[in-house]
PDB file of C-alpha atoms in Angstrom:
ATOM      1  CA  UNK A  46     -39.457  10.995   3.576  1.00 83.00           C
ATOM      2  CA  UNK A  47     -37.247   9.261   1.452  1.00 87.00           C
ATOM      3  CA  UNK A  48     -36.837  10.924  -2.233  1.00 91.00           C
ATOM      4  CA  UNK A  49     -36.012   8.655  -5.012  1.00 92.00           C
ATOM      5  CA  UNK A  50     -34.556   9.207  -8.586  1.00 95.00           C
ATOM      6  CA  UNK A  51     -35.530   6.651 -11.088  1.00 94.00           C
ATOM      7  CA  UNK A  52     -33.504   7.455 -14.276  1.00 96.00           C
ATOM      8  CA  UNK A  53     -34.540   4.786 -17.077  1.00 95.00           C
ATOM      9  CA  UNK A  54     -35.319   6.807 -21.151  1.00 93.00           C
ATOM     10  CA  UNK A  55     -38.427   4.331 -21.471  1.00 93.00           C
ATOM     11  CA  UNK A  56     -40.959   6.952 -20.101  1.00 93.00           C
ATOM     12  CA  UNK A  57     -43.348   4.246 -19.742  1.00 92.00           C
ATOM     13  CA  UNK A  58     -41.205   2.800 -17.189  1.00 91.00           C
ATOM     14  CA  UNK A  59     -40.930   6.045 -15.166  1.00 92.00           C
ATOM     15  CA  UNK A  60     -44.365   5.997 -15.339  1.00 92.00           C
ATOM     16  CA  UNK A  61     -45.359   2.842 -13.921  1.00 90.00           C
ATOM     17  CA  UNK A  62     -42.216   3.182 -10.857  1.00 90.00           C
ATOM     18  CA  UNK A  63     -43.598   6.422 -10.474  1.00 91.00           C
ATOM     19  CA  UNK A  64     -47.654   5.224  -9.734  1.00 89.00           C
ATOM     20  CA  UNK A  65     -45.968   2.478  -7.746  1.00 87.00           C
ATOM     21  CA  UNK A  66     -42.994   4.434  -5.595  1.00 85.00           C
ATOM     22  CA  UNK A  67     -45.169   7.491  -4.678  1.00 85.00           C
ATOM     23  CA  UNK A  68     -46.367   7.893  -1.183  1.00 83.00           C
ATOM     24  CA  UNK A  69     -47.137   9.043   2.218  1.00 86.00           C
ATOM     25  CA  UNK A  70     -43.578   8.010   3.003  1.00 85.00           C
ATOM     26  CA  UNK A  71     -41.269   8.647  -0.879  1.00 86.00           C
ATOM     27  CA  UNK A  72     -41.105  10.761  -2.819  1.00 90.00           C
ATOM     28  CA  UNK A  73     -40.345  10.066  -6.641  1.00 91.00           C
ATOM     29  CA  UNK A  74     -38.412  12.321  -9.366  1.00 94.00           C
ATOM     30  CA  UNK A  75     -37.565  10.715 -13.122  1.00 94.00           C
ATOM     31  CA  UNK A  76     -34.941  11.547 -15.092  1.00 95.00           C
ATOM     32  CA  UNK A  77     -34.708  10.605 -18.794  1.00 93.00           C
ATOM     33  CA  UNK A  78     -30.832  10.341 -19.386  1.00 92.00           C
ATOM     34  CA  UNK A  79     -27.787   9.952 -17.963  1.00 89.00           C
ATOM     35  CA  UNK A  80     -25.796  13.569 -18.120  1.00 92.00           C
ATOM     36  CA  UNK A  81     -29.804  14.586 -15.569  1.00 93.00           C
ATOM     37  CA  UNK A  82     -29.248  12.875 -12.490  1.00 94.00           C
ATOM     38  CA  UNK A  83     -25.958  14.461 -11.756  1.00 95.00           C
ATOM     39  CA  UNK A  84     -26.983  17.434 -12.434  1.00 95.00           C
ATOM     40  CA  UNK A  85     -30.152  16.694 -10.356  1.00 95.00           C
ATOM     41  CA  UNK A  86     -28.125  14.903  -7.463  1.00 96.00           C
ATOM     42  CA  UNK A  87     -25.986  17.830  -7.337  1.00 95.00           C
ATOM     43  CA  UNK A  88     -28.913  19.924  -6.621  1.00 95.00           C
ATOM     44  CA  UNK A  89     -30.632  17.269  -4.146  1.00 94.00           C
ATOM     45  CA  UNK A  90     -29.377  14.077  -3.410  1.00 96.00           C
ATOM     46  CA  UNK A  91     -31.907  11.602  -3.726  1.00 95.00           C
ATOM     47  CA  UNK A  92     -31.771   8.948  -1.210  1.00 93.00           C
ATOM     48  CA  UNK A  93     -32.283   5.476  -3.647  1.00 92.00           C
ATOM     49  CA  UNK A  94     -31.414   6.023  -7.053  1.00 95.00           C
ATOM     50  CA  UNK A  95     -32.019   3.295  -9.926  1.00 94.00           C
ATOM     51  CA  UNK A  96     -30.548   3.764 -13.629  1.00 96.00           C
ATOM     52  CA  UNK A  97     -31.165   1.701 -16.492  1.00 95.00           C
ATOM     53  CA  UNK A  98     -28.091  -0.481 -17.373  1.00 94.00           C
ATOM     54  CA  UNK A  99     -28.555   1.253 -21.299  1.00 91.00           C
ATOM     55  CA  UNK A 100     -28.852   4.823 -21.392  1.00 92.00           C
ATOM     56  CA  UNK A 101     -28.046   6.496 -24.232  1.00 90.00           C
ATOM     57  CA  UNK A 102     -26.061   8.783 -23.752  1.00 92.00           C
ATOM     58  CA  UNK A 103     -24.121   8.227 -21.457  1.00 93.00           C
ATOM     59  CA  UNK A 104     -22.543   4.200 -19.781  1.00 95.00           C
ATOM     60  CA  UNK A 105     -24.319   3.582 -16.667  1.00 95.00           C
ATOM     61  CA  UNK A 106     -21.078   2.912 -14.806  1.00 96.00           C
ATOM     62  CA  UNK A 107     -20.110   6.398 -15.602  1.00 97.00           C
ATOM     63  CA  UNK A 108     -23.177   8.277 -14.331  1.00 97.00           C
ATOM     64  CA  UNK A 109     -22.845   5.790 -10.893  1.00 97.00           C
ATOM     65  CA  UNK A 110     -19.340   7.231 -10.188  1.00 97.00           C
ATOM     66  CA  UNK A 111     -20.712  10.571 -11.430  1.00 97.00           C
ATOM     67  CA  UNK A 112     -23.395  10.141  -8.718  1.00 97.00           C
ATOM     68  CA  UNK A 113     -20.604   8.700  -6.252  1.00 97.00           C
ATOM     69  CA  UNK A 114     -18.033  11.226  -6.838  1.00 97.00           C
ATOM     70  CA  UNK A 115     -20.627  13.982  -5.655  1.00 97.00           C
ATOM     71  CA  UNK A 116     -19.914  15.476  -2.041  1.00 96.00           C
ATOM     72  CA  UNK A 117     -23.578  15.108  -0.433  1.00 95.00           C
ATOM     73  CA  UNK A 118     -24.429  14.276   3.370  1.00 95.00           C
ATOM     74  CA  UNK A 119     -26.949  11.755   1.423  1.00 93.00           C
ATOM     75  CA  UNK A 120     -24.567   8.707   0.455  1.00 94.00           C
ATOM     76  CA  UNK A 121     -27.839   7.267  -1.662  1.00 94.00           C
ATOM     77  CA  UNK A 122     -28.583   3.065  -2.032  1.00 93.00           C
ATOM     78  CA  UNK A 123     -27.550   2.938  -6.293  1.00 95.00           C
ATOM     79  CA  UNK A 124     -29.663  -0.248  -8.402  1.00 94.00           C
ATOM     80  CA  UNK A 125     -29.293  -0.942 -11.994  1.00 95.00           C
ATOM     81  CA  UNK A 126     -31.868  -2.023 -14.015  1.00 94.00           C
ATOM     82  CA  UNK A 127     -31.632  -4.600 -15.749  1.00 94.00           C
ATOM     83  CA  UNK A 128     -33.870  -6.097 -18.592  1.00 92.00           C
ATOM     84  CA  UNK A 129     -32.166 -10.275 -18.528  1.00 93.00           C
ATOM     85  CA  UNK A 130     -29.818 -11.293 -15.847  1.00 92.00           C
ATOM     86  CA  UNK A 131     -26.461 -10.159 -16.424  1.00 92.00           C
ATOM     87  CA  UNK A 132     -23.740 -11.165 -14.569  1.00 95.00           C
ATOM     88  CA  UNK A 133     -21.217  -8.754 -16.213  1.00 95.00           C
ATOM     89  CA  UNK A 134     -23.094  -5.778 -16.112  1.00 95.00           C
ATOM     90  CA  UNK A 135     -24.463  -6.368 -12.448  1.00 96.00           C
ATOM     91  CA  UNK A 136     -20.336  -6.097 -11.454  1.00 96.00           C
ATOM     92  CA  UNK A 137     -19.000  -3.804 -13.791  1.00 96.00           C
ATOM     93  CA  UNK A 138     -22.366  -1.363 -12.053  1.00 97.00           C
ATOM     94  CA  UNK A 139     -21.033  -2.328  -8.214  1.00 96.00           C
ATOM     95  CA  UNK A 140     -17.722  -1.759  -8.965  1.00 97.00           C
ATOM     96  CA  UNK A 141     -18.686   2.171 -10.157  1.00 97.00           C
ATOM     97  CA  UNK A 142     -20.257   2.316  -6.842  1.00 97.00           C
ATOM     98  CA  UNK A 143     -23.767   0.602  -7.178  1.00 96.00           C
ATOM     99  CA  UNK A 144     -25.175  -2.158  -3.784  1.00 94.00           C
ATOM    100  CA  UNK A 145     -27.889  -3.744  -6.167  1.00 91.00           C
ATOM    101  CA  UNK A 146     -30.316  -4.601  -9.044  1.00 92.00           C
ATOM    102  CA  UNK A 147     -33.586  -5.321 -10.410  1.00 91.00           C
ATOM    103  CA  UNK A 148     -34.687  -6.928 -13.244  1.00 90.00           C
ATOM    104  CA  UNK A 149     -37.764  -5.520 -15.723  1.00 87.00           C
ATOM    105  CA  UNK A 150     -40.028  -5.691 -16.579  1.00 85.00           C
ATOM    106  CA  UNK A 151     -41.394  -5.441 -12.673  1.00 83.00           C
ATOM    107  CA  UNK A 152     -44.168  -5.729 -11.096  1.00 79.00           C
ATOM    108  CA  UNK A 153     -45.671  -3.580  -7.512  1.00 82.00           C
ATOM    109  CA  UNK A 154     -45.031  -5.846  -5.089  1.00 82.00           C
ATOM    110  CA  UNK A 155     -41.101  -6.749  -6.467  1.00 80.00           C
ATOM    111  CA  UNK A 156     -40.309  -2.926  -6.595  1.00 81.00           C
ATOM    112  CA  UNK A 157     -41.578  -2.463  -3.713  1.00 79.00           C
ATOM    113  CA  UNK A 158     -40.154  -5.226  -1.278  1.00 79.00           C
ATOM    114  CA  UNK A 159     -36.952  -4.269  -2.921  1.00 77.00           C
ATOM    115  CA  UNK A 160     -36.980  -0.996  -2.061  1.00 75.00           C
ATOM    116  CA  UNK A 161     -37.949  -2.171   1.670  1.00 76.00           C
ATOM    117  CA  UNK A 162     -34.292  -4.314   0.914  1.00 72.00           C
ATOM    118  CA  UNK A 163     -32.794  -0.854   0.009  1.00 72.00           C
ATOM    119  CA  UNK A 164     -33.861   0.720   3.273  1.00 65.00           C
ATOM    120  CA  UNK A 165     -33.286  -2.038   5.194  1.00 58.00           C
ATOM    121  CA  UNK A 166     -29.745  -2.368   3.639  1.00 55.00           C
ATOM    122  CA  UNK A 167     -28.913   1.276   4.229  1.00 55.00           C
ATOM    123  CA  UNK A 168     -30.502   1.462   6.974  1.00 49.00           C
ATOM    124  CA  UNK A 169     -27.886  -0.913   8.911  1.00 45.00           C
ATOM    125  CA  UNK A 170     -25.529   0.345   7.757  1.00 48.00           C
ATOM    126  CA  UNK A 171     -25.903   3.756   8.529  1.00 43.00           C
ATOM    127  CA  UNK A 172     -26.422   2.152  12.521  1.00 39.00           C
ATOM    128  CA  UNK A 173     -23.266   0.143  11.867  1.00 39.00           C
TER     129      UNK A 173
END
């Protein structure tokens, strides 16, 4: 079973994501700030981490770098979640260690398709 961590200071966004993603193949854990996911990843690294581009306590790129620095057998797929297309923010996140991005608001079909893409990318990366 895959584990996904959704990091967003909006409880509504986390709730919507949890309703969409929780199921027999995936369990979703959530965090509302930048420090929480770092501690949670140290305890149990998820397969996928989605991080809001504007967290209240830490810059998103710092959270990405700190998660990447945690020694783990699992190397999570990290995506940044944006409210609008911002190429500079995407590039900063990619330089920090993110692999992709998601735009919000998202709907069920968009989020599930993005997750299929992430899983396929992760599977082919592990096979290479």
